[in-house]
Amino acid sequence: MGSGKTTVGRAVAARLGRRFVDLDDEIEARAGAAIADLFAARGEPGFRALEEEVAHGVLRDGDPAVVALGGGAVLSERTRSELAGRAFTVLLDVDPETAWLRAAHGDRPLAQDEDAFHALHRDRQPLYEHVADARARDVDGLLLAAAGVHVELGAIDDLGGLVPGEGPVELVADTHVAGIHGIRAQVALGARDVEQHEVPAGEAAKTPAVLERLWASLRIGRDGSLVALGGGSTTDVVGAAAATYMRGVAWTAVPTTLVGQVDAGIGGKTAIDLPGAKNVVGAFHWPARVVCDPSLLATLPDDERRNGLAEVVKTGLLAGRPLWELGEPDQVRACAAFKAGVCLQDPYDRGARNQLNLGHTFAHALEAAAGYALPHGRAVALGLLAALRLSGLHDAVRVVEDVLAPERARVDRDTAWAALARDKKAELGSPRLVLLDAPGEPRWGVEVAASDVRRALDELIA
Ligand SMILES: NC(=O)c1ccc[n+]([C@@H]2O[C@H](COP(=O)([O-])OP(=O)(O)OC[C@H]3O[C@@H](n4cnc5c(N)ncnc54)[C@H](O)[C@@H]3O)[C@@H](O)[C@H]2O)c1
Ligand SMILES: [Zn+2]
């Protein structure tokens, strides 16, 4: 009672594109009477029996939903066992004083007396702990928990406890990151049975040869897991190894770049490149855990940070919140939660996940035309300009100019146009783009006249 579960639950459901069910409302609707009246008429045992029945119906309904359970629902053993088997259960952490201030003086039968309210909270606390798969304090925290993403300064030092399972661990780091953060990760995994491997730094890790070397060097069985320590290149190839080795083993992503923590490490897309074609071989393989420790970013070179900031601005525009104004740890948390929500909603990239391509059709065309010598962040900054100009959002254009200071790319216009037309989003004739109706209101698959797209692309080129 008073945890805010209805407000948070409704917001989480909206972020996940799922139904929201408030168990108390459902009970009132089914019984055709208010909770207080049901309590008075049937007594607590009668009410609990009804509550259990309704909870059973809601939890058995195949259609995925976000459910706010009444505070007493977990008193039922049957409900607890159904939660264990059918739900991801999050305990919404709230201090009892706040809960009392919210719940008091309403018509809730068990929130009439402060001492009794606190006693009830104390009695039930062990049951809440028992059913909870995770704990959270707010909407972002809940989405992160549901996606298995742990964001915390210094989290790297708890790696031993954060990597799920008890089995042996293969730690794979890029050679550069291994030299900076490898020992710290090793120490943190200390009590576990750990073997360490290295892959080349950057995009050079995403090749069939590196993947094959990884396969050959792994010695874990199905009970073991891989831990990827590095940027998006490392998590992409290690995730691909985890997806395929022994037909799939668990893996943990420990992204060490801003791109990795706000984007690449989250969502379960794994891939390697083939000559001339990026990300064409891979699988969807959701990491069992993602550990984002913003303190690891202290050693990140400025260019790499700028790449990440472009994705932060993209995310803020999609979310409709100026996330680029936050300090780095909060930026990471908010962006990671946003991506987690979108990917949970659309794990296999068939709909909502499209929005994450905002600005990227242009960015990919410019990168290809530059022979991949143009850093991704610079290309995305330019791509965002084009998408926002086509969206008619002049204030947002100014944000991109102020925060990312994009510089026109020195590439051949016809080569860039040819690359854009080849892009898979253009399959159906005129290019299909992600545009914004307003910040926070993306629309994808928008068909835009080729001449307008060409003009927007040309404006990005020096
Ligand atoms: N799977 C996805 O959903 C997804 C999303 C976005 C991007 N990606 C992929 O991510 C890749 C790009 O990853 P990235 O931008 O994270 O960079 P990266 O992994 O290519 O690393 C870039 C450089 O930064 C260094 N580095 C990493 N962490 C460091 C640290 N803490 N301190 C100092 N140096 C550090 C690396 O050694 C490397 O030299 C691309 O291949 C892209 O396709 C994947
Ligand atoms: Zn990107």
Short mmCIF file of C-alpha atoms and ligand atoms in Angstrom, two decimals:
data_model
loop_
_atom_site.label_atom_id
_atom_site.label_comp_id
_atom_site.label_asym_id
_atom_site.label_seq_id
_atom_site.Cartn_x
_atom_site.Cartn_y
_atom_site.Cartn_z
CA MET A 1 0.00 0.00 0.00
CA GLY A 2 1.29 3.45 -0.90
CA SER A 3 4.32 2.11 -2.78
CA GLY A 4 3.25 3.94 -5.94
CA LYS A 5 2.78 0.65 -7.78
CA THR A 6 -0.25 1.81 -9.74
CA THR A 7 1.48 4.97 -11.01
CA VAL A 8 4.77 3.20 -11.73
CA GLY A 9 3.01 0.14 -13.18
CA ARG A 10 0.97 2.22 -15.58
CA ALA A 11 4.09 4.12 -16.75
CA VAL A 12 6.06 0.89 -17.19
CA ALA A 13 3.22 -0.65 -19.22
CA ALA A 14 3.22 2.40 -21.49
CA ARG A 15 7.00 2.13 -22.00
CA LEU A 16 6.63 -1.58 -22.84
CA GLY A 17 3.53 -1.26 -25.00
CA ARG A 18 1.70 -3.72 -22.75
CA ARG A 19 -1.63 -3.83 -20.99
CA PHE A 20 -1.75 -2.58 -17.45
CA VAL A 21 -3.81 -4.44 -14.86
CA ASP A 22 -4.37 -3.11 -11.38
CA LEU A 23 -5.46 -6.10 -9.33
CA ASP A 24 -7.61 -4.03 -6.97
CA ASP A 25 -9.49 -2.45 -9.89
CA GLU A 26 -9.90 -5.89 -11.43
CA ILE A 27 -11.38 -7.26 -8.19
CA GLU A 28 -13.79 -4.35 -7.92
CA ALA A 29 -14.84 -4.78 -11.54
CA ARG A 30 -15.41 -8.52 -11.16
CA ALA A 31 -17.27 -8.25 -7.86
CA GLY A 32 -19.11 -5.08 -8.77
CA ALA A 33 -18.29 -3.54 -5.40
CA ALA A 34 -15.62 -1.37 -3.79
CA ILE A 35 -12.72 -3.06 -1.94
CA ALA A 36 -13.78 -1.46 1.36
CA ASP A 37 -17.32 -2.84 0.95
CA LEU A 38 -16.03 -6.29 -0.04
CA PHE A 39 -13.82 -6.29 3.05
CA ALA A 40 -16.74 -5.26 5.25
CA ALA A 41 -19.15 -7.77 3.75
CA ARG A 42 -16.87 -10.83 3.48
CA GLY A 43 -14.24 -10.18 6.14
CA GLU A 44 -10.53 -10.40 5.31
CA PRO A 45 -10.53 -14.18 4.60
CA GLY A 46 -13.40 -13.83 2.16
CA PHE A 47 -11.70 -10.94 0.45
CA ARG A 48 -8.38 -12.83 0.21
CA ALA A 49 -10.10 -15.81 -1.42
CA LEU A 50 -11.60 -13.52 -4.04
CA GLU A 51 -8.27 -11.75 -4.51
CA GLU A 52 -6.52 -15.10 -5.05
CA GLU A 53 -9.08 -16.11 -7.66
CA VAL A 54 -8.73 -12.85 -9.58
CA ALA A 55 -4.92 -12.96 -9.34
CA HIS A 56 -5.02 -16.50 -10.72
CA GLY A 57 -7.05 -15.33 -13.72
CA VAL A 58 -4.78 -12.37 -14.39
CA LEU A 59 -1.53 -14.36 -14.06
CA ARG A 60 -2.84 -17.20 -16.23
CA ASP A 61 -3.96 -14.89 -19.02
CA GLY A 62 -1.48 -15.51 -21.85
CA ASP A 63 -1.39 -11.91 -23.02
CA PRO A 64 1.70 -10.20 -21.53
CA ALA A 65 0.81 -7.49 -19.05
CA VAL A 66 2.19 -5.32 -16.32
CA VAL A 67 0.28 -6.15 -13.15
CA ALA A 68 0.15 -4.10 -9.96
CA LEU A 69 -0.60 -6.59 -7.18
CA GLY A 70 -2.41 -5.55 -4.05
CA GLY A 71 -0.12 -5.47 -1.00
CA GLY A 72 -1.76 -8.52 0.56
CA ALA A 73 -1.90 -10.67 -2.57
CA VAL A 74 1.38 -12.38 -1.72
CA LEU A 75 -0.14 -13.81 1.47
CA SER A 76 -1.58 -16.52 -0.78
CA GLU A 77 0.75 -19.44 -1.35
CA ARG A 78 -0.91 -20.19 -4.67
CA THR A 79 -0.35 -16.63 -5.86
CA ARG A 80 3.28 -16.79 -4.73
CA SER A 81 3.86 -19.98 -6.67
CA GLU A 82 2.20 -18.56 -9.79
CA LEU A 83 4.39 -15.47 -9.52
CA ALA A 84 7.45 -17.71 -9.37
CA GLY A 85 6.39 -19.66 -12.44
CA ARG A 86 4.80 -17.03 -14.65
CA ALA A 87 5.96 -13.55 -13.75
CA PHE A 88 9.00 -11.38 -13.35
CA THR A 89 8.23 -9.88 -9.95
CA VAL A 90 9.67 -6.55 -8.88
CA LEU A 91 9.50 -5.27 -5.34
CA LEU A 92 8.95 -1.54 -5.44
CA ASP A 93 11.14 -0.19 -2.66
CA VAL A 94 9.54 2.51 -0.60
CA ASP A 95 10.20 3.58 2.95
CA PRO A 96 7.24 2.87 5.25
CA GLU A 97 6.79 6.54 6.27
CA THR A 98 6.34 7.63 2.67
CA ALA A 99 3.99 4.73 2.04
CA TRP A 100 1.90 5.71 5.09
CA LEU A 101 1.68 9.35 4.00
CA ARG A 102 0.41 8.20 0.62
CA ALA A 103 -2.00 5.55 1.81
CA ALA A 104 -3.38 7.12 4.99
CA HIS A 105 -6.82 8.61 5.38
CA GLY A 106 -8.21 6.96 2.29
CA ASP A 107 -10.79 4.22 2.26
CA ARG A 108 -8.26 1.38 2.41
CA PRO A 109 -9.37 -0.87 5.24
CA LEU A 110 -5.80 -1.68 6.35
CA ALA A 111 -4.50 1.90 6.19
CA GLN A 112 -6.56 3.47 8.96
CA ASP A 113 -4.11 3.29 11.86
CA GLU A 114 -0.43 4.20 11.54
CA ASP A 115 0.97 1.66 14.02
CA ALA A 116 -1.07 -1.15 12.53
CA PHE A 117 0.05 -0.08 9.04
CA HIS A 118 3.74 -0.25 9.98
CA ALA A 119 3.26 -3.58 11.77
CA LEU A 120 1.63 -4.99 8.65
CA HIS A 121 4.51 -3.74 6.52
CA ARG A 122 7.01 -5.43 8.87
CA ASP A 123 5.08 -8.70 8.83
CA ARG A 124 4.79 -8.83 5.08
CA GLN A 125 8.32 -7.68 4.26
CA PRO A 126 9.83 -11.22 4.31
CA LEU A 127 7.16 -12.40 1.87
CA TYR A 128 7.84 -9.46 -0.45
CA GLU A 129 11.55 -10.29 -0.36
CA HIS A 130 10.77 -13.92 -1.04
CA VAL A 131 8.68 -13.36 -4.17
CA ALA A 132 10.83 -10.55 -5.61
CA ASP A 133 13.05 -11.34 -8.59
CA ALA A 134 14.40 -7.79 -8.35
CA ARG A 135 13.86 -4.53 -6.51
CA ALA A 136 13.41 -1.07 -7.98
CA ARG A 137 12.53 2.46 -6.89
CA ASP A 138 11.20 4.05 -10.08
CA VAL A 139 10.09 3.43 -13.66
CA ASP A 140 13.61 3.39 -15.10
CA GLY A 141 14.80 1.12 -12.30
CA LEU A 142 12.02 -1.32 -13.03
CA LEU A 143 12.75 -1.41 -16.77
CA LEU A 144 16.45 -1.91 -16.08
CA ALA A 145 15.71 -4.75 -13.67
CA ALA A 146 13.38 -6.44 -16.16
CA ALA A 147 16.10 -6.27 -18.82
CA GLY A 148 18.77 -7.58 -16.44
CA VAL A 149 20.71 -4.31 -16.59
CA HIS A 150 22.59 -3.19 -13.50
CA VAL A 151 23.80 0.44 -13.55
CA GLU A 152 25.98 1.53 -10.66
CA LEU A 153 29.20 3.41 -10.07
CA GLY A 154 31.80 0.87 -8.98
CA ALA A 155 29.68 -2.13 -10.04
CA ILE A 156 32.74 -3.70 -11.66
CA ASP A 157 34.04 -4.57 -8.20
CA ASP A 158 30.91 -6.65 -7.53
CA LEU A 159 31.23 -8.59 -10.78
CA GLY A 160 31.62 -11.91 -8.98
CA GLY A 161 28.15 -11.56 -7.51
CA LEU A 162 26.57 -9.94 -10.57
CA VAL A 163 27.46 -12.63 -13.11
CA PRO A 164 24.51 -15.04 -12.81
CA GLY A 165 25.02 -18.74 -12.09
CA GLU A 166 27.70 -20.63 -10.22
CA GLY A 167 29.52 -22.23 -13.13
CA PRO A 168 32.93 -21.39 -14.61
CA VAL A 169 33.44 -18.04 -16.32
CA GLU A 170 35.37 -17.13 -19.47
CA LEU A 171 36.29 -13.45 -19.34
CA VAL A 172 36.89 -11.94 -22.78
CA ALA A 173 38.31 -8.42 -23.02
CA ASP A 174 39.67 -6.37 -25.89
CA THR A 175 43.48 -6.17 -25.61
CA HIS A 176 43.43 -2.47 -24.86
CA VAL A 177 40.68 -2.65 -22.22
CA ALA A 178 42.28 -5.77 -20.71
CA GLY A 179 45.35 -3.65 -19.97
CA ILE A 180 43.28 -0.92 -18.28
CA HIS A 181 40.45 -2.71 -16.47
CA GLY A 182 41.24 -6.42 -16.86
CA ILE A 183 42.90 -6.94 -13.48
CA ARG A 184 40.07 -5.21 -11.65
CA ALA A 185 37.55 -7.48 -13.36
CA GLN A 186 39.69 -10.57 -12.63
CA VAL A 187 39.95 -9.66 -8.97
CA ALA A 188 36.22 -9.04 -8.74
CA LEU A 189 35.55 -12.47 -10.25
CA GLY A 190 38.14 -13.90 -7.85
CA ALA A 191 36.11 -16.60 -6.18
CA ARG A 192 34.82 -17.92 -9.50
CA ASP A 193 36.61 -20.36 -11.76
CA VAL A 194 37.87 -17.84 -14.37
CA GLU A 195 39.84 -18.04 -17.60
CA GLN A 196 40.77 -14.88 -19.52
CA HIS A 197 40.90 -14.31 -23.30
CA GLU A 198 41.68 -11.30 -25.44
CA VAL A 199 40.26 -10.09 -28.74
CA PRO A 200 41.56 -7.21 -30.87
CA ALA A 201 40.47 -3.68 -29.88
CA GLY A 202 37.67 -2.03 -31.85
CA GLU A 203 35.89 -3.22 -34.98
CA ALA A 204 38.78 -5.61 -35.79
CA ALA A 205 37.27 -7.99 -33.22
CA LYS A 206 34.13 -8.54 -35.27
CA THR A 207 35.51 -11.05 -37.79
CA PRO A 208 34.86 -14.74 -38.49
CA ALA A 209 38.51 -15.46 -37.63
CA VAL A 210 38.24 -13.92 -34.15
CA LEU A 211 34.94 -15.69 -33.55
CA GLU A 212 36.48 -19.00 -34.61
CA ARG A 213 39.45 -18.46 -32.29
CA LEU A 214 37.05 -17.82 -29.43
CA TRP A 215 35.07 -20.99 -30.13
CA ALA A 216 38.26 -23.02 -30.15
CA SER A 217 39.59 -21.59 -26.90
CA LEU A 218 36.47 -21.90 -24.76
CA ARG A 219 36.32 -24.77 -22.31
CA ILE A 220 33.09 -24.16 -20.45
CA GLY A 221 30.09 -26.45 -20.62
CA ARG A 222 26.47 -25.37 -20.76
CA ASP A 223 26.61 -24.38 -17.07
CA GLY A 224 29.38 -21.85 -17.69
CA SER A 225 29.12 -18.34 -19.02
CA LEU A 226 31.00 -15.71 -20.99
CA VAL A 227 31.75 -12.24 -19.71
CA ALA A 228 32.50 -9.54 -22.31
CA LEU A 229 34.59 -6.61 -21.07
CA GLY A 230 34.95 -3.86 -23.66
CA GLY A 231 33.06 -1.60 -26.03
CA GLY A 232 30.33 -2.52 -28.49
CA SER A 233 32.80 -4.35 -30.71
CA THR A 234 33.73 -6.71 -27.88
CA THR A 235 30.16 -7.26 -26.65
CA ASP A 236 29.00 -7.87 -30.24
CA VAL A 237 31.53 -10.63 -30.95
CA VAL A 238 31.40 -12.21 -27.49
CA GLY A 239 27.61 -12.17 -27.64
CA ALA A 240 27.83 -13.89 -31.02
CA ALA A 241 30.15 -16.50 -29.52
CA ALA A 242 27.76 -17.03 -26.61
CA ALA A 243 24.82 -17.38 -29.01
CA THR A 244 26.52 -20.14 -30.98
CA TYR A 245 28.94 -21.99 -28.69
CA MET A 246 27.31 -25.27 -27.64
CA ARG A 247 24.12 -23.92 -29.23
CA GLY A 248 24.04 -21.07 -26.77
CA VAL A 249 25.51 -20.32 -23.36
CA ALA A 250 24.73 -17.48 -20.97
CA TRP A 251 26.72 -14.27 -21.18
CA THR A 252 27.22 -11.05 -19.28
CA ALA A 253 28.03 -7.77 -20.99
CA VAL A 254 30.29 -5.35 -19.16
CA PRO A 255 30.38 -2.40 -21.55
CA THR A 256 33.33 -0.05 -21.05
CA THR A 257 32.44 2.67 -23.58
CA LEU A 258 29.63 5.22 -23.43
CA VAL A 259 28.27 3.70 -26.67
CA GLY A 260 28.31 0.31 -25.01
CA GLN A 261 26.60 1.44 -21.80
CA VAL A 262 23.82 3.45 -23.43
CA ASP A 263 23.33 1.33 -26.54
CA ALA A 264 25.42 -1.61 -27.77
CA GLY A 265 25.50 -3.66 -24.56
CA ILE A 266 21.72 -3.67 -24.23
CA GLY A 267 19.05 -5.50 -26.20
CA GLY A 268 20.58 -8.80 -27.22
CA LYS A 269 21.68 -8.04 -30.78
CA THR A 270 25.02 -9.71 -31.43
CA ALA A 271 26.99 -9.73 -34.68
CA ILE A 272 30.21 -9.89 -36.61
CA ASP A 273 31.05 -8.30 -39.97
CA LEU A 274 31.86 -9.79 -43.34
CA PRO A 275 34.20 -8.01 -45.77
CA GLY A 276 32.30 -4.91 -46.92
CA ALA A 277 29.19 -5.62 -44.84
CA LYS A 278 28.72 -4.69 -41.20
CA ASN A 279 26.75 -6.79 -38.70
CA VAL A 280 25.51 -9.32 -41.25
CA VAL A 281 26.16 -12.50 -39.25
CA GLY A 282 24.82 -12.82 -35.75
CA ALA A 283 21.89 -13.70 -33.57
CA PHE A 284 19.50 -12.29 -31.05
CA HIS A 285 20.87 -13.54 -27.75
CA TRP A 286 19.88 -11.50 -24.70
CA PRO A 287 22.64 -11.23 -22.09
CA ALA A 288 21.77 -12.75 -18.74
CA ARG A 289 23.09 -9.57 -17.17
CA VAL A 290 24.49 -6.23 -18.31
CA VAL A 291 26.76 -4.48 -15.84
CA CYS A 292 27.14 -0.77 -16.61
CA ASP A 293 29.70 0.91 -14.39
CA PRO A 294 30.05 4.58 -15.42
CA SER A 295 33.34 4.82 -13.50
CA LEU A 296 34.94 2.71 -16.25
CA LEU A 297 34.38 5.62 -18.64
CA ALA A 298 36.99 7.75 -16.86
CA THR A 299 39.70 6.31 -19.12
CA LEU A 300 37.73 6.72 -22.34
CA PRO A 301 39.38 8.90 -25.03
CA ASP A 302 37.43 12.05 -26.03
CA ASP A 303 36.63 10.77 -29.51
CA GLU A 304 35.00 7.66 -28.07
CA ARG A 305 33.03 9.77 -25.60
CA ARG A 306 31.75 11.92 -28.48
CA ASN A 307 30.52 8.78 -30.24
CA GLY A 308 28.51 7.96 -27.14
CA LEU A 309 27.17 11.47 -26.71
CA ALA A 310 25.62 11.30 -30.20
CA GLU A 311 23.62 8.24 -29.05
CA VAL A 312 22.69 10.04 -25.82
CA VAL A 313 21.27 12.96 -27.83
CA LYS A 314 19.44 10.51 -30.11
CA THR A 315 17.95 8.77 -27.07
CA GLY A 316 16.93 12.06 -25.44
CA LEU A 317 15.13 13.13 -28.62
CA LEU A 318 13.31 9.78 -28.80
CA ALA A 319 12.43 9.94 -25.10
CA GLY A 320 11.45 13.60 -25.24
CA ARG A 321 13.76 14.45 -22.33
CA PRO A 322 17.00 16.50 -22.42
CA LEU A 323 19.10 13.56 -21.24
CA TRP A 324 22.27 15.18 -22.63
CA GLU A 325 22.02 17.75 -19.80
CA LEU A 326 22.42 15.08 -17.09
CA GLY A 327 25.73 14.11 -15.53
CA GLU A 328 27.32 11.04 -17.08
CA PRO A 329 26.14 8.39 -14.56
CA ASP A 330 22.53 9.64 -14.82
CA GLN A 331 22.85 9.82 -18.59
CA VAL A 332 23.89 6.19 -18.68
CA ARG A 333 21.04 5.11 -16.40
CA ALA A 334 18.33 6.99 -18.29
CA CYS A 335 19.57 5.99 -21.76
CA ALA A 336 20.10 2.37 -20.78
CA ALA A 337 16.58 2.26 -19.32
CA PHE A 338 15.12 3.80 -22.46
CA LYS A 339 16.83 1.28 -24.72
CA ALA A 340 15.90 -1.56 -22.37
CA GLY A 341 12.22 -0.57 -22.57
CA VAL A 342 12.21 -0.39 -26.36
CA CYS A 343 14.03 -3.72 -26.72
CA LEU A 344 11.80 -5.51 -24.21
CA GLN A 345 8.84 -4.23 -26.19
CA ASP A 346 10.29 -5.46 -29.48
CA PRO A 347 13.07 -8.01 -28.82
CA TYR A 348 13.26 -9.23 -32.42
CA ASP A 349 13.30 -5.86 -34.16
CA ARG A 350 9.94 -6.03 -35.87
CA GLY A 351 8.46 -2.71 -34.82
CA ALA A 352 9.21 -0.23 -32.06
CA ARG A 353 12.91 -0.95 -32.15
CA ASN A 354 13.02 0.76 -35.54
CA GLN A 355 12.97 4.12 -33.78
CA LEU A 356 16.52 3.51 -32.53
CA ASN A 357 17.61 4.10 -36.14
CA LEU A 358 16.82 7.82 -35.86
CA GLY A 359 19.47 9.58 -37.99
CA HIS A 360 21.18 6.28 -38.77
CA THR A 361 20.10 5.85 -42.40
CA PHE A 362 22.00 9.04 -43.22
CA ALA A 363 24.83 8.15 -40.83
CA HIS A 364 25.40 4.74 -42.44
CA ALA A 365 25.42 6.28 -45.93
CA LEU A 366 28.05 8.84 -44.89
CA GLU A 367 30.16 6.20 -43.13
CA ALA A 368 30.08 3.95 -46.18
CA ALA A 369 30.96 6.84 -48.50
CA ALA A 370 33.90 7.67 -46.21
CA GLY A 371 35.13 4.08 -46.36
CA TYR A 372 34.36 3.87 -42.62
CA ALA A 373 36.97 6.52 -41.84
CA LEU A 374 34.22 8.77 -40.43
CA PRO A 375 33.62 8.08 -36.70
CA HIS A 376 30.12 6.76 -36.03
CA GLY A 377 29.30 9.57 -33.59
CA ARG A 378 30.15 12.27 -36.14
CA ALA A 379 28.04 10.49 -38.74
CA VAL A 380 25.12 10.13 -36.30
CA ALA A 381 25.30 13.82 -35.35
CA LEU A 382 24.93 14.67 -39.04
CA GLY A 383 22.23 12.05 -39.55
CA LEU A 384 20.24 13.52 -36.66
CA LEU A 385 20.43 16.96 -38.30
CA ALA A 386 18.96 15.55 -41.51
CA ALA A 387 16.19 13.60 -39.76
CA LEU A 388 15.22 16.61 -37.63
CA ARG A 389 15.24 18.99 -40.60
CA LEU A 390 12.94 16.60 -42.48
CA SER A 391 10.79 16.44 -39.34
CA GLY A 392 10.58 20.24 -39.31
CA LEU A 393 11.86 20.40 -35.71
CA HIS A 394 14.06 23.49 -35.67
CA ASP A 395 14.60 23.62 -31.90
CA ALA A 396 15.85 20.06 -31.94
CA VAL A 397 18.18 20.89 -34.83
CA ARG A 398 19.67 23.60 -32.63
CA VAL A 399 20.16 21.14 -29.76
CA VAL A 400 22.15 18.83 -32.04
CA GLU A 401 24.22 21.79 -33.29
CA ASP A 402 24.92 23.01 -29.74
CA VAL A 403 25.65 19.67 -28.09
CA LEU A 404 27.32 17.73 -30.90
CA ALA A 405 28.75 20.51 -33.12
CA PRO A 406 28.47 18.43 -36.30
CA GLU A 407 30.92 19.18 -39.10
CA ARG A 408 30.00 18.49 -42.69
CA ALA A 409 31.55 15.27 -43.99
CA ARG A 410 34.11 15.30 -46.79
CA VAL A 411 32.70 12.52 -48.92
CA ASP A 412 31.52 12.13 -52.49
CA ARG A 413 27.83 13.05 -52.81
CA ASP A 414 26.94 10.43 -55.41
CA THR A 415 28.70 7.66 -53.48
CA ALA A 416 26.81 8.62 -50.32
CA TRP A 417 23.50 8.72 -52.19
CA ALA A 418 24.15 5.33 -53.75
CA ALA A 419 24.93 3.92 -50.28
CA LEU A 420 21.74 5.40 -48.84
CA ALA A 421 19.65 3.96 -51.67
CA ARG A 422 21.22 0.54 -51.05
CA ASP A 423 20.30 0.73 -47.39
CA LYS A 424 17.73 -1.89 -46.49
CA LYS A 425 15.24 0.73 -45.39
CA ALA A 426 14.98 1.88 -49.03
CA GLU A 427 13.89 -1.51 -50.35
CA LEU A 428 10.40 -0.41 -51.29
CA GLY A 429 11.33 2.43 -53.65
CA SER A 430 11.59 5.72 -51.81
CA PRO A 431 13.64 5.70 -48.60
CA ARG A 432 11.88 4.90 -45.33
CA LEU A 433 13.01 6.97 -42.41
CA VAL A 434 12.52 7.49 -38.71
CA LEU A 435 11.17 10.99 -38.12
CA LEU A 436 9.85 12.77 -35.04
CA ASP A 437 6.39 14.33 -34.86
CA ALA A 438 7.79 16.04 -31.78
CA PRO A 439 10.55 15.15 -29.31
CA GLY A 440 9.37 11.94 -27.63
CA GLU A 441 7.06 11.06 -30.54
CA PRO A 442 8.97 9.03 -33.11
CA ARG A 443 7.38 7.64 -36.25
CA TRP A 444 9.16 4.95 -38.28
CA GLY A 445 8.80 3.57 -41.78
CA VAL A 446 7.95 7.07 -43.00
CA GLU A 447 8.15 7.30 -46.77
CA VAL A 448 9.88 10.50 -47.83
CA ALA A 449 10.23 11.76 -51.42
CA ALA A 450 13.63 10.78 -52.78
CA SER A 451 14.37 14.36 -53.83
CA ASP A 452 13.85 15.62 -50.26
CA VAL A 453 16.07 12.90 -48.85
CA ARG A 454 18.76 13.66 -51.40
CA ARG A 455 18.64 17.36 -50.54
CA ALA A 456 18.89 16.58 -46.79
CA LEU A 457 21.87 14.30 -47.46
CA ASP A 458 23.63 16.88 -49.63
CA GLU A 459 23.33 19.46 -46.82
CA LEU A 460 25.47 17.18 -44.62
CA ILE A 461 28.34 17.05 -47.10
CA ALA A 462 31.09 19.69 -47.41
N1 LIG B 1 24.57 -4.72 -30.66
C1 LIG B 1 24.07 -3.51 -30.71
O1 LIG B 1 22.89 -3.30 -30.42
C2 LIG B 1 24.97 -2.37 -31.09
C3 LIG B 1 24.49 -1.06 -30.97
C4 LIG B 1 25.38 -0.02 -31.29
C5 LIG B 1 26.65 -0.30 -31.73
N2 LIG B 1 27.05 -1.59 -31.85
C6 LIG B 1 28.41 -1.91 -32.33
O2 LIG B 1 29.36 -1.40 -31.41
C7 LIG B 1 30.59 -1.19 -32.09
C8 LIG B 1 31.21 0.09 -31.60
O3 LIG B 1 31.48 -0.05 -30.22
P1 LIG B 1 32.06 1.12 -29.32
O4 LIG B 1 31.76 2.43 -29.92
O5 LIG B 1 31.59 0.84 -27.96
O6 LIG B 1 33.63 0.98 -29.40
P2 LIG B 1 34.67 -0.24 -29.58
O7 LIG B 1 34.27 -1.43 -28.85
O8 LIG B 1 34.91 -0.38 -31.03
O9 LIG B 1 35.96 0.39 -28.87
C9 LIG B 1 36.52 1.58 -29.34
C10 LIG B 1 37.88 1.81 -28.72
O10 LIG B 1 37.74 2.23 -27.35
C11 LIG B 1 38.63 1.47 -26.52
N3 LIG B 1 38.05 1.42 -25.19
C12 LIG B 1 36.94 0.76 -24.81
N4 LIG B 1 36.65 1.00 -23.52
C13 LIG B 1 37.62 1.82 -23.07
C14 LIG B 1 37.87 2.42 -21.80
N5 LIG B 1 37.04 2.28 -20.76
N6 LIG B 1 38.99 3.19 -21.68
C15 LIG B 1 39.80 3.38 -22.73
N7 LIG B 1 39.59 2.86 -23.95
C16 LIG B 1 38.52 2.08 -24.11
C17 LIG B 1 38.73 0.15 -27.22
O11 LIG B 1 39.87 -0.54 -26.85
C18 LIG B 1 38.75 0.57 -28.69
O12 LIG B 1 40.05 0.93 -29.06
C19 LIG B 1 30.28 -1.23 -33.56
O13 LIG B 1 30.80 -2.40 -34.12
C20 LIG B 1 28.77 -1.25 -33.63
O14 LIG B 1 28.29 -1.99 -34.74
C21 LIG B 1 26.24 -2.62 -31.55
ZN ZN B 2 24.58 4.28 -33.55
#
